[in-house]
Amino acid sequence: MKHAAVDAVIVGAGAAGSVYAAELARAGKRVTVLEAGPAWTLDDLVSSQIWARRLKWRGAPVAATGEHPAGNNFVTGSGFGGAALHHYGTWPRFSPENFEVRRRFGRGLDWPISYDDLRPWYDRIQAEMGISGDARAEIWRGPGDPYPMPGVPRFGQGEALARGFARLGKPVAPLPVIVNSVPYRGRPACQWDGWCDAGCPTGALANPLVTWLKAAREAGAEFRADCEVKRVMTDQRGRATGVEYFHQGDRHEQPADVVILAASTIGNPRILLNSVSAAHPAGLANSSGLVGRYLMAEFIVQGFGLFSEQTQPWLGISAGQLTYREGYVSATRPAAFGGYQWQLAPSMKPNDLLGIALSKPQLFGAELQRFLETASQHMGMMIGFGSGVPGRDNRVELDERRDREGYRLARTVHRYSPELLALWKHMQDEARAVFSAAGAREYWTSSGMPTGHIVGGTIMGAEARDSVCDSFGRTHDVRNLYLAGAGLFPCSAGVSPTFTIHAVSLRSATQLVARWNDDAR
């Protein structure tokens, strides 16, 4: 089936795709958004750990390979809202140094824009969506408007962990989160029951269903669910003419003047590499050979402890109550290079994901029962995310396996550098030191190196030879093809990328509207 042409087709109804859809529709453009997953509504969201798994990745399988495989299931999403529907709402800004790693430290890649370029978009996003926090307490935060809401409340385990950091001389601040600490713009305050991972049916957590996706629909954008895009179609000149997708086994074509790919850090490279043609034999937008390259996955470290006092670990939000953050270099860790963030005192459920039971996976039966009875009243937890500089060999590529329509699946290849492994060791030691200083009677850290947020793979840059797109997401090779999401980031920051995804997307969508007659021709 070939559908009527539209001004813009957007692939993916997550954070980036929803921002683009809202801005373009508000400007009067005919917009169609194609989402591979279900058409979630707030009424679909159920506070259940088992149900919450439905919001995670449910698309084509991705092979995770390499010395330190990068898993994508936990940090990606499926359906309207994408990963931002089930994310924990941690919304720090990237620091000024995150945009200038090579210029300042002589390694990695610089962004083609600075913090100052993105600052007004950070300010506009936080005013529109609302962030709870205390900007003055975040001594690592770049300049900008104060947060519109006070920080989230501090419960028992937050007090205990803050005590540990204070005794080590490390300053903490309220964790900046996109969760309402007070009513904001018609959305209620949070009730602090810690079900963020299952979505937020009240709208206290500003997911796309109650923000940009809602705004896009009200402005006239069309959203289609269960539509898996396979490739971008091009004409003989190599320009994008639309996309090919499948719905319930049937093939469809959606023509458009502008194509915007917002299908995740793994989904976008897969679509581009599968979009081969005579004009683009190595895949679309890949004259640099960098489509899929410079993939960056954060590692996760968890610290756990049992306290004599009651810590109320069931209260709060999944993100946490407080934060501590460090930049790329420190005299306390000379062998390490990379930035990281601790999120203190996330609310915990008895089991699943970041739950209490999984903090000691070796326990079973009666021993596990005794542990749960104690830990559910006296436990504390902090979770850290660490990231260094990108490596060209860390990548998304096409696998030999194919999906049912015959398109090649994606495969990730990933390993951490020795400097990042040293950072992981430092964070393990730091977690134990914090719990010891806090007075925990027992403490331990997680084993292994699970991966967190993933960025890169379609990086932005000033020159076509060393990047896939410009700072607005427009691909160097195809003028009417845009990329959106964390895949554009040339370097990670060791913190959640979602706030920066929104800021970059809003900046880019605004620019696309301003130069529409040039890009859409």
Short mmCIF file of C-alpha atoms in Angstrom, two decimals:
data_model
loop_
_atom_site.label_atom_id
_atom_site.label_comp_id
_atom_site.label_asym_id
_atom_site.label_seq_id
_atom_site.Cartn_x
_atom_site.Cartn_y
_atom_site.Cartn_z
CA MET A 1 0.00 0.00 0.00
CA LYS A 2 1.28 3.45 -0.89
CA HIS A 3 -0.08 6.22 1.32
CA ALA A 4 -0.67 9.85 0.44
CA ALA A 5 2.44 11.97 0.73
CA VAL A 6 3.01 14.09 3.85
CA ASP A 7 5.39 16.89 4.68
CA ALA A 8 7.34 14.84 7.21
CA VAL A 9 7.44 11.21 8.28
CA ILE A 10 8.99 10.51 11.67
CA VAL A 11 10.20 7.03 12.62
CA GLY A 12 9.76 6.47 16.34
CA ALA A 13 7.29 7.93 18.86
CA GLY A 14 9.70 8.28 21.78
CA ALA A 15 11.25 11.38 23.29
CA ALA A 16 12.99 12.74 20.19
CA GLY A 17 10.27 11.78 17.72
CA SER A 18 7.55 13.34 19.87
CA VAL A 19 9.41 16.66 20.15
CA TYR A 20 9.87 16.80 16.37
CA ALA A 21 6.22 15.87 15.77
CA ALA A 22 4.94 18.59 18.07
CA GLU A 23 7.13 21.35 16.65
CA LEU A 24 6.45 20.48 13.01
CA ALA A 25 2.72 20.05 13.54
CA ARG A 26 2.51 23.35 15.42
CA ALA A 27 4.15 24.95 12.38
CA GLY A 28 1.35 23.63 10.18
CA LYS A 29 3.20 20.69 8.63
CA ARG A 30 1.46 17.43 7.77
CA VAL A 31 3.20 14.93 10.03
CA THR A 32 2.95 11.14 10.24
CA VAL A 33 4.74 9.27 13.03
CA LEU A 34 5.41 5.55 12.58
CA GLU A 35 6.01 3.54 15.76
CA ALA A 36 7.00 -0.14 15.78
CA GLY A 37 5.34 -0.83 19.14
CA PRO A 38 1.85 -0.55 20.62
CA ALA A 39 -0.32 2.55 20.99
CA TRP A 40 0.04 2.94 24.76
CA THR A 41 -2.24 5.27 26.71
CA LEU A 42 -2.14 6.26 30.38
CA ASP A 43 -4.97 3.80 31.03
CA ASP A 44 -2.69 0.95 29.90
CA LEU A 45 -0.10 1.60 32.61
CA VAL A 46 -0.25 -0.82 35.54
CA SER A 47 1.91 -0.66 38.67
CA SER A 48 3.35 -4.13 38.31
CA GLN A 49 6.94 -5.25 37.75
CA ILE A 50 5.83 -8.05 35.45
CA TRP A 51 3.62 -5.73 33.40
CA ALA A 52 6.40 -3.12 33.21
CA ARG A 53 8.47 -5.45 31.05
CA ARG A 54 6.03 -4.89 28.20
CA LEU A 55 7.27 -1.33 27.88
CA LYS A 56 10.84 -2.44 27.20
CA TRP A 57 12.39 -3.48 23.88
CA ARG A 58 10.13 -5.85 21.96
CA GLY A 59 11.38 -5.29 18.43
CA ALA A 60 13.72 -7.33 16.26
CA PRO A 61 16.43 -9.15 18.24
CA VAL A 62 19.82 -7.48 18.57
CA ALA A 63 22.96 -9.60 18.94
CA ALA A 64 25.22 -8.15 21.67
CA THR A 65 28.85 -9.13 21.08
CA GLY A 66 32.35 -8.02 22.03
CA GLU A 67 34.41 -8.28 25.19
CA HIS A 68 31.86 -6.22 27.16
CA PRO A 69 28.49 -6.67 25.37
CA ALA A 70 26.14 -3.69 25.41
CA GLY A 71 22.63 -4.75 26.32
CA ASN A 72 19.81 -2.61 24.95
CA ASN A 73 16.65 -4.12 26.45
CA PHE A 74 16.73 -2.23 29.75
CA VAL A 75 17.26 1.26 28.30
CA THR A 76 15.10 1.15 25.18
CA GLY A 77 11.36 1.13 24.78
CA SER A 78 8.56 -0.01 22.56
CA GLY A 79 5.33 1.80 21.79
CA PHE A 80 4.08 5.35 22.10
CA GLY A 81 6.42 7.18 24.46
CA GLY A 82 9.36 4.87 23.77
CA ALA A 83 11.95 4.53 26.53
CA ALA A 84 10.77 7.86 27.99
CA LEU A 85 7.53 6.12 28.98
CA HIS A 86 9.29 3.81 31.44
CA HIS A 87 12.40 5.85 32.24
CA TYR A 88 13.04 6.96 35.81
CA GLY A 89 12.97 10.67 35.03
CA THR A 90 16.60 11.51 35.94
CA TRP A 91 17.20 14.83 34.15
CA PRO A 92 20.64 16.36 34.73
CA ARG A 93 22.17 18.70 32.20
CA PHE A 94 25.42 17.72 30.55
CA SER A 95 28.30 19.80 31.92
CA PRO A 96 30.25 22.27 29.75
CA GLU A 97 33.26 19.92 29.71
CA ASN A 98 31.14 17.11 28.21
CA PHE A 99 30.97 19.07 24.96
CA GLU A 100 34.74 19.72 24.81
CA VAL A 101 36.47 16.53 25.91
CA ARG A 102 39.10 16.55 23.18
CA ARG A 103 39.76 20.26 23.45
CA ARG A 104 40.20 20.07 27.22
CA PHE A 105 41.77 16.64 27.71
CA GLY A 106 43.21 15.68 24.33
CA ARG A 107 41.14 12.57 23.78
CA GLY A 108 37.74 11.49 22.53
CA LEU A 109 35.54 13.65 20.32
CA ASP A 110 34.17 17.16 20.72
CA TRP A 111 30.60 18.15 20.00
CA PRO A 112 30.17 20.68 17.17
CA ILE A 113 28.21 22.82 19.64
CA SER A 114 28.96 24.05 23.16
CA TYR A 115 27.00 24.06 26.38
CA ASP A 116 26.16 27.72 25.73
CA ASP A 117 24.57 26.76 22.39
CA LEU A 118 22.29 24.28 24.16
CA ARG A 119 21.62 26.31 27.31
CA PRO A 120 18.53 28.20 26.05
CA TRP A 121 16.98 24.92 24.91
CA TYR A 122 17.62 23.32 28.30
CA ASP A 123 15.90 26.33 29.88
CA ARG A 124 12.92 26.17 27.52
CA ILE A 125 12.44 22.43 27.96
CA GLN A 126 12.53 22.56 31.76
CA ALA A 127 10.04 25.43 31.83
CA GLU A 128 7.62 23.57 29.58
CA MET A 129 7.91 20.17 31.24
CA GLY A 130 8.93 20.98 34.81
CA ILE A 131 11.96 19.69 36.75
CA SER A 132 12.27 19.21 40.50
CA GLY A 133 15.68 19.98 42.00
CA ASP A 134 18.01 22.60 43.42
CA ALA A 135 20.32 24.13 40.82
CA ARG A 136 22.39 25.99 43.43
CA ALA A 137 23.26 22.75 45.20
CA GLU A 138 24.51 21.19 41.96
CA ILE A 139 27.98 22.71 41.99
CA TRP A 140 28.82 20.79 38.79
CA ARG A 141 25.84 22.22 36.85
CA GLY A 142 26.36 24.71 34.06
CA PRO A 143 24.62 28.11 34.14
CA GLY A 144 20.93 28.34 33.43
CA ASP A 145 17.52 29.04 34.88
CA PRO A 146 16.69 27.57 38.30
CA TYR A 147 14.42 24.54 38.35
CA PRO A 148 10.71 25.41 38.47
CA MET A 149 9.96 22.99 41.35
CA PRO A 150 11.70 22.19 44.66
CA GLY A 151 13.61 18.95 45.02
CA VAL A 152 12.00 15.62 45.84
CA PRO A 153 11.56 14.76 49.54
CA ARG A 154 14.30 12.92 51.43
CA PHE A 155 13.31 9.69 53.16
CA GLY A 156 15.21 7.38 55.51
CA GLN A 157 17.73 5.82 53.17
CA GLY A 158 18.43 9.21 51.58
CA GLU A 159 19.33 10.61 55.00
CA ALA A 160 21.60 7.64 55.73
CA LEU A 161 23.51 7.86 52.45
CA ALA A 162 23.80 11.66 52.64
CA ARG A 163 25.48 11.12 56.01
CA GLY A 164 28.06 8.85 54.40
CA PHE A 165 28.90 11.30 51.61
CA ALA A 166 29.14 14.19 54.08
CA ARG A 167 31.62 12.32 56.27
CA LEU A 168 33.78 11.75 53.18
CA GLY A 169 33.63 15.44 52.26
CA LYS A 170 31.62 14.83 49.10
CA PRO A 171 28.72 17.25 48.44
CA VAL A 172 25.36 15.87 47.33
CA ALA A 173 22.38 17.67 45.83
CA PRO A 174 18.72 16.83 45.25
CA LEU A 175 18.55 14.65 42.16
CA PRO A 176 17.10 16.69 39.26
CA VAL A 177 14.09 14.73 38.03
CA ILE A 178 11.18 15.29 35.70
CA VAL A 179 8.81 14.24 38.47
CA ASN A 180 6.50 16.79 40.04
CA SER A 181 7.33 17.55 43.67
CA VAL A 182 4.34 19.92 43.57
CA PRO A 183 1.49 20.24 41.04
CA TYR A 184 2.76 21.69 37.75
CA ARG A 185 0.89 22.79 34.62
CA GLY A 186 -2.20 20.75 35.37
CA ARG A 187 -0.31 17.60 36.36
CA PRO A 188 -0.41 16.38 39.98
CA ALA A 189 2.47 15.95 42.41
CA CYS A 190 4.01 12.50 42.79
CA GLN A 191 2.72 10.20 45.53
CA TRP A 192 6.23 8.69 46.06
CA ASP A 193 5.30 5.05 45.62
CA GLY A 194 8.18 4.18 43.29
CA TRP A 195 6.43 2.72 40.24
CA CYS A 196 8.22 4.86 37.63
CA ASP A 197 9.52 1.80 35.78
CA ALA A 198 5.95 0.75 35.01
CA GLY A 199 5.04 4.15 33.61
CA CYS A 200 3.22 6.91 35.46
CA PRO A 201 -0.57 6.85 34.92
CA THR A 202 -1.09 10.01 37.01
CA GLY A 203 1.14 12.18 34.81
CA ALA A 204 3.34 13.26 37.73
CA LEU A 205 6.32 11.98 35.73
CA ALA A 206 6.37 14.00 32.52
CA ASN A 207 6.53 11.21 29.97
CA PRO A 208 5.71 11.89 26.29
CA LEU A 209 2.07 10.78 26.65
CA VAL A 210 1.34 13.87 28.76
CA THR A 211 3.80 16.29 27.12
CA TRP A 212 5.15 16.37 23.56
CA LEU A 213 3.22 13.45 22.13
CA LYS A 214 0.00 14.90 23.48
CA ALA A 215 0.91 18.31 22.05
CA ALA A 216 1.71 16.79 18.67
CA ARG A 217 -1.67 15.08 18.45
CA GLU A 218 -3.49 18.24 19.46
CA ALA A 219 -1.65 20.06 16.67
CA GLY A 220 -2.78 17.49 14.10
CA ALA A 221 0.09 14.97 13.87
CA GLU A 222 -0.94 11.41 12.99
CA PHE A 223 0.52 8.50 14.98
CA ARG A 224 0.42 4.93 13.66
CA ALA A 225 1.31 2.00 15.94
CA ASP A 226 2.75 -1.43 15.08
CA CYS A 227 4.50 -0.06 11.98
CA GLU A 228 8.08 -1.31 11.68
CA VAL A 229 10.17 0.79 9.28
CA LYS A 230 12.76 -1.21 7.35
CA ARG A 231 14.46 1.31 5.09
CA VAL A 232 14.46 4.85 3.77
CA MET A 233 13.50 5.10 0.11
CA THR A 234 15.51 7.34 -2.21
CA ASP A 235 15.26 8.61 -5.77
CA GLN A 236 17.87 8.51 -8.53
CA ARG A 237 19.49 11.67 -7.14
CA GLY A 238 19.93 9.94 -3.79
CA ARG A 239 17.38 12.13 -1.96
CA ALA A 240 14.98 10.61 0.54
CA THR A 241 11.46 10.13 -0.77
CA GLY A 242 9.86 8.37 2.21
CA VAL A 243 10.07 5.08 4.10
CA GLU A 244 9.08 1.47 3.63
CA TYR A 245 7.39 -0.21 6.61
CA PHE A 246 5.42 -3.33 7.49
CA HIS A 247 2.16 -3.47 9.42
CA GLN A 248 0.59 -6.84 10.33
CA GLY A 249 2.71 -8.52 7.66
CA ASP A 250 1.75 -6.13 4.84
CA ARG A 251 4.23 -3.84 3.10
CA HIS A 252 3.53 -0.09 3.05
CA GLU A 253 5.21 3.00 1.64
CA GLN A 254 4.90 6.42 3.23
CA PRO A 255 6.14 9.20 0.90
CA ALA A 256 7.34 12.42 2.54
CA ASP A 257 9.26 15.58 1.74
CA VAL A 258 11.41 15.15 4.86
CA VAL A 259 12.33 11.92 6.66
CA ILE A 260 13.27 11.99 10.37
CA LEU A 261 14.71 8.84 11.96
CA ALA A 262 14.19 8.71 15.74
CA ALA A 263 14.25 4.94 16.16
CA SER A 264 16.92 4.59 18.93
CA THR A 265 20.71 4.38 18.88
CA ILE A 266 20.52 0.88 17.43
CA GLY A 267 17.41 1.25 15.30
CA ASN A 268 18.67 4.24 13.32
CA PRO A 269 21.95 2.64 12.13
CA ARG A 270 20.12 -0.55 11.22
CA ILE A 271 17.67 1.34 9.01
CA LEU A 272 20.44 3.38 7.37
CA LEU A 273 22.65 0.36 6.67
CA ASN A 274 19.71 -1.56 5.22
CA SER A 275 18.86 1.39 2.93
CA VAL A 276 21.40 0.54 0.24
CA SER A 277 20.94 1.80 -3.30
CA ALA A 278 22.98 2.62 -6.38
CA ALA A 279 23.54 6.12 -5.03
CA HIS A 280 24.32 4.84 -1.52
CA PRO A 281 26.00 1.41 -1.88
CA ALA A 282 27.40 1.40 1.70
CA GLY A 283 24.09 2.39 3.23
CA LEU A 284 22.35 5.72 3.49
CA ALA A 285 24.25 8.74 4.88
CA ASN A 286 27.38 6.61 5.16
CA SER A 287 29.94 8.24 2.87
CA SER A 288 32.14 8.71 5.97
CA GLY A 289 31.86 5.02 6.87
CA LEU A 290 30.78 6.08 10.37
CA VAL A 291 27.17 4.92 10.47
CA GLY A 292 27.06 2.66 13.52
CA ARG A 293 30.50 3.76 14.78
CA TYR A 294 31.41 5.34 18.13
CA LEU A 295 28.74 3.51 20.08
CA MET A 296 29.06 4.30 23.79
CA ALA A 297 27.44 2.33 26.61
CA GLU A 298 27.64 3.43 30.23
CA PHE A 299 28.39 0.82 32.86
CA ILE A 300 26.33 0.44 36.03
CA VAL A 301 27.63 0.02 39.58
CA GLN A 302 25.32 -0.59 42.54
CA GLY A 303 26.16 -0.18 46.21
CA PHE A 304 24.03 -1.81 48.91
CA GLY A 305 23.97 -1.67 52.70
CA LEU A 306 21.92 -2.64 55.73
CA PHE A 307 21.43 -0.10 58.52
CA SER A 308 20.29 -0.44 62.10
CA GLU A 309 17.72 2.32 61.64
CA GLN A 310 14.63 2.01 59.49
CA THR A 311 15.33 3.39 56.02
CA GLN A 312 11.92 3.26 54.32
CA PRO A 313 13.37 1.88 51.06
CA TRP A 314 9.91 1.55 49.52
CA LEU A 315 9.34 5.33 49.51
CA GLY A 316 10.39 7.77 46.80
CA ILE A 317 10.92 7.37 43.08
CA SER A 318 12.85 4.87 41.00
CA ALA A 319 15.52 7.46 40.12
CA GLY A 320 16.53 8.32 43.68
CA GLN A 321 16.54 11.25 46.08
CA LEU A 322 20.04 12.73 45.87
CA THR A 323 22.97 12.84 43.48
CA TYR A 324 26.76 13.12 43.48
CA ARG A 325 28.68 13.75 40.27
CA GLU A 326 32.29 13.91 39.08
CA GLY A 327 33.97 14.94 35.83
CA TYR A 328 36.46 13.14 33.63
CA VAL A 329 39.63 13.51 35.70
CA SER A 330 40.50 13.47 39.40
CA ALA A 331 43.70 13.10 41.41
CA THR A 332 41.94 10.40 43.44
CA ARG A 333 41.80 8.09 40.41
CA PRO A 334 44.87 8.74 38.21
CA ALA A 335 44.47 5.53 36.18
CA ALA A 336 40.84 6.28 35.30
CA PHE A 337 39.32 8.65 32.79
CA GLY A 338 35.59 9.23 32.59
CA GLY A 339 32.65 11.01 34.14
CA TYR A 340 30.11 9.48 36.46
CA GLN A 341 27.07 10.09 38.61
CA TRP A 342 25.70 8.43 41.74
CA GLN A 343 21.95 8.36 42.26
CA LEU A 344 21.27 7.91 45.95
CA ALA A 345 18.32 6.11 47.53
CA PRO A 346 16.13 4.88 44.66
CA SER A 347 12.88 3.33 45.86
CA MET A 348 13.09 -0.46 45.79
CA LYS A 349 10.60 -3.25 45.29
CA PRO A 350 11.20 -6.73 46.75
CA ASN A 351 12.19 -8.24 43.42
CA ASP A 352 12.83 -7.65 39.71
CA LEU A 353 15.20 -5.22 37.98
CA LEU A 354 16.81 -3.06 40.68
CA GLY A 355 14.90 -4.79 43.47
CA ILE A 356 16.05 -5.96 46.90
CA ALA A 357 16.24 -9.68 46.08
CA LEU A 358 18.59 -9.15 43.14
CA SER A 359 21.08 -7.34 45.35
CA LYS A 360 22.05 -10.82 46.61
CA PRO A 361 21.27 -13.16 43.72
CA GLN A 362 23.06 -16.05 45.42
CA LEU A 363 20.31 -16.38 48.07
CA PHE A 364 17.41 -18.82 47.78
CA GLY A 365 14.64 -20.26 49.91
CA ALA A 366 14.58 -19.60 53.65
CA GLU A 367 17.84 -17.63 53.53
CA LEU A 368 16.38 -15.27 50.93
CA GLN A 369 13.19 -14.91 52.97
CA ARG A 370 15.13 -13.88 56.08
CA PHE A 371 17.15 -11.38 54.06
CA LEU A 372 14.03 -9.83 52.51
CA GLU A 373 12.35 -9.43 55.89
CA THR A 374 15.31 -7.41 57.16
CA ALA A 375 16.26 -5.56 53.99
CA SER A 376 12.73 -4.36 53.23
CA GLN A 377 12.97 -2.21 56.37
CA HIS A 378 16.67 -1.40 56.71
CA MET A 379 18.28 -1.34 53.26
CA GLY A 380 19.98 1.47 51.41
CA MET A 381 21.06 1.53 47.76
CA MET A 382 22.90 3.82 45.38
CA ILE A 383 23.34 3.31 41.66
CA GLY A 384 26.15 4.78 39.59
CA PHE A 385 26.57 5.32 35.88
CA GLY A 386 30.05 5.74 34.39
CA SER A 387 31.19 6.64 30.90
CA GLY A 388 34.41 7.58 29.16
CA VAL A 389 35.29 8.54 25.59
CA PRO A 390 34.05 6.92 22.38
CA GLY A 391 35.96 4.27 20.47
CA ARG A 392 35.54 3.87 16.74
CA ASP A 393 35.50 0.07 16.96
CA ASN A 394 32.50 0.08 19.30
CA ARG A 395 29.69 -0.10 16.80
CA VAL A 396 26.33 -1.18 15.44
CA GLU A 397 26.59 -3.28 12.31
CA LEU A 398 24.38 -5.61 10.30
CA ASP A 399 24.28 -9.23 11.35
CA GLU A 400 24.09 -12.15 8.93
CA ARG A 401 20.72 -13.11 10.37
CA ARG A 402 17.61 -11.61 8.80
CA ASP A 403 14.10 -10.82 9.96
CA ARG A 404 10.98 -12.36 8.48
CA GLU A 405 10.82 -9.72 5.76
CA GLY A 406 14.40 -10.49 4.71
CA TYR A 407 16.16 -7.44 6.19
CA ARG A 408 19.39 -7.95 8.09
CA LEU A 409 19.24 -7.66 11.87
CA ALA A 410 21.51 -5.48 13.99
CA ARG A 411 24.54 -6.55 15.99
CA THR A 412 26.50 -4.49 18.54
CA VAL A 413 30.25 -4.91 19.13
CA HIS A 414 31.48 -3.33 22.35
CA ARG A 415 34.35 -3.25 24.83
CA TYR A 416 35.43 -0.90 27.62
CA SER A 417 38.85 0.76 27.60
CA PRO A 418 41.37 0.08 30.41
CA GLU A 419 40.78 3.62 31.71
CA LEU A 420 37.07 2.96 31.99
CA LEU A 421 37.66 -0.35 33.75
CA ALA A 422 39.76 1.61 36.25
CA LEU A 423 36.82 3.98 36.74
CA TRP A 424 34.53 1.03 37.42
CA LYS A 425 36.96 -0.20 40.10
CA HIS A 426 37.11 3.29 41.62
CA MET A 427 33.32 3.48 41.84
CA GLN A 428 33.14 0.05 43.47
CA ASP A 429 35.60 1.21 46.13
CA GLU A 430 33.81 4.53 46.57
CA ALA A 431 30.45 2.84 47.14
CA ARG A 432 31.88 0.68 49.91
CA ALA A 433 33.55 3.72 51.49
CA VAL A 434 30.25 5.64 51.50
CA PHE A 435 28.32 2.87 53.21
CA SER A 436 31.08 2.38 55.75
CA ALA A 437 31.13 6.10 56.54
CA ALA A 438 27.32 6.13 56.77
CA GLY A 439 27.46 3.49 59.51
CA ALA A 440 25.98 0.55 57.62
CA ARG A 441 26.40 -2.69 59.58
CA GLU A 442 26.84 -4.63 56.33
CA TYR A 443 27.59 -3.45 52.79
CA TRP A 444 28.50 -4.81 49.38
CA THR A 445 28.54 -3.92 45.69
CA SER A 446 27.11 -5.45 42.52
CA SER A 447 29.17 -7.84 40.45
CA GLY A 448 29.75 -7.71 36.71
CA MET A 449 29.42 -4.68 34.45
CA PRO A 450 25.83 -4.30 33.26
CA THR A 451 25.37 -1.54 30.73
CA GLY A 452 23.12 1.49 31.06
CA HIS A 453 22.37 4.34 28.69
CA ILE A 454 23.66 3.93 25.13
CA VAL A 455 24.59 6.87 22.91
CA GLY A 456 26.47 7.41 19.63
CA GLY A 457 26.35 5.43 16.42
CA THR A 458 25.25 8.31 14.15
CA ILE A 459 27.37 11.12 15.55
CA MET A 460 27.06 14.81 14.72
CA GLY A 461 29.99 16.91 13.57
CA ALA A 462 31.06 19.88 11.50
CA GLU A 463 32.56 17.90 8.61
CA ALA A 464 31.13 15.10 6.46
CA ARG A 465 34.38 13.14 6.61
CA ASP A 466 34.25 12.64 10.40
CA SER A 467 30.55 12.54 11.24
CA VAL A 468 27.17 11.39 9.93
CA CYS A 469 25.12 14.56 10.44
CA ASP A 470 25.45 18.19 11.43
CA SER A 471 24.57 19.65 14.82
CA PHE A 472 20.89 19.85 13.81
CA GLY A 473 20.74 16.18 12.85
CA ARG A 474 20.63 16.79 9.09
CA THR A 475 22.72 14.13 7.39
CA HIS A 476 25.66 15.40 5.40
CA ASP A 477 24.85 13.14 2.43
CA VAL A 478 21.08 13.60 2.17
CA ARG A 479 19.72 17.10 2.73
CA ASN A 480 16.15 16.05 3.56
CA LEU A 481 17.07 13.21 5.92
CA TYR A 482 17.34 14.00 9.65
CA LEU A 483 18.49 11.86 12.56
CA ALA A 484 17.31 12.34 16.14
CA GLY A 485 18.04 10.93 19.57
CA ALA A 486 21.10 10.02 21.62
CA GLY A 487 22.77 8.46 18.58
CA LEU A 488 23.88 11.99 17.59
CA PHE A 489 26.03 12.44 20.70
CA PRO A 490 29.78 12.38 19.88
CA CYS A 491 30.59 11.82 23.55
CA SER A 492 28.66 10.63 26.57
CA ALA A 493 28.65 12.21 30.03
CA GLY A 494 28.09 9.40 32.52
CA VAL A 495 24.61 10.73 33.27
CA SER A 496 21.14 10.18 31.85
CA PRO A 497 20.91 11.58 28.29
CA THR A 498 17.15 12.17 28.16
CA PHE A 499 17.12 15.89 29.06
CA THR A 500 19.83 16.51 26.47
CA ILE A 501 17.92 14.45 23.87
CA HIS A 502 14.96 16.79 24.35
CA ALA A 503 17.08 19.94 24.18
CA VAL A 504 18.93 18.83 21.03
CA SER A 505 15.68 17.71 19.38
CA LEU A 506 13.87 20.96 20.11
CA ARG A 507 16.80 23.00 18.78
CA SER A 508 16.91 20.87 15.64
CA ALA A 509 13.15 20.84 15.02
CA THR A 510 13.00 24.61 15.37
CA GLN A 511 15.80 24.98 12.84
CA LEU A 512 14.11 22.56 10.43
CA VAL A 513 10.96 24.66 10.49
CA ALA A 514 12.98 27.82 9.88
CA ARG A 515 14.74 26.44 6.80
CA TRP A 516 11.97 24.19 5.55
CA ASN A 517 11.94 25.51 2.00
CA ASP A 518 15.62 24.67 1.67
CA ASP A 519 15.57 21.18 3.22
CA ALA A 520 12.28 19.89 1.80
CA ARG A 521 13.04 20.78 -1.82
#
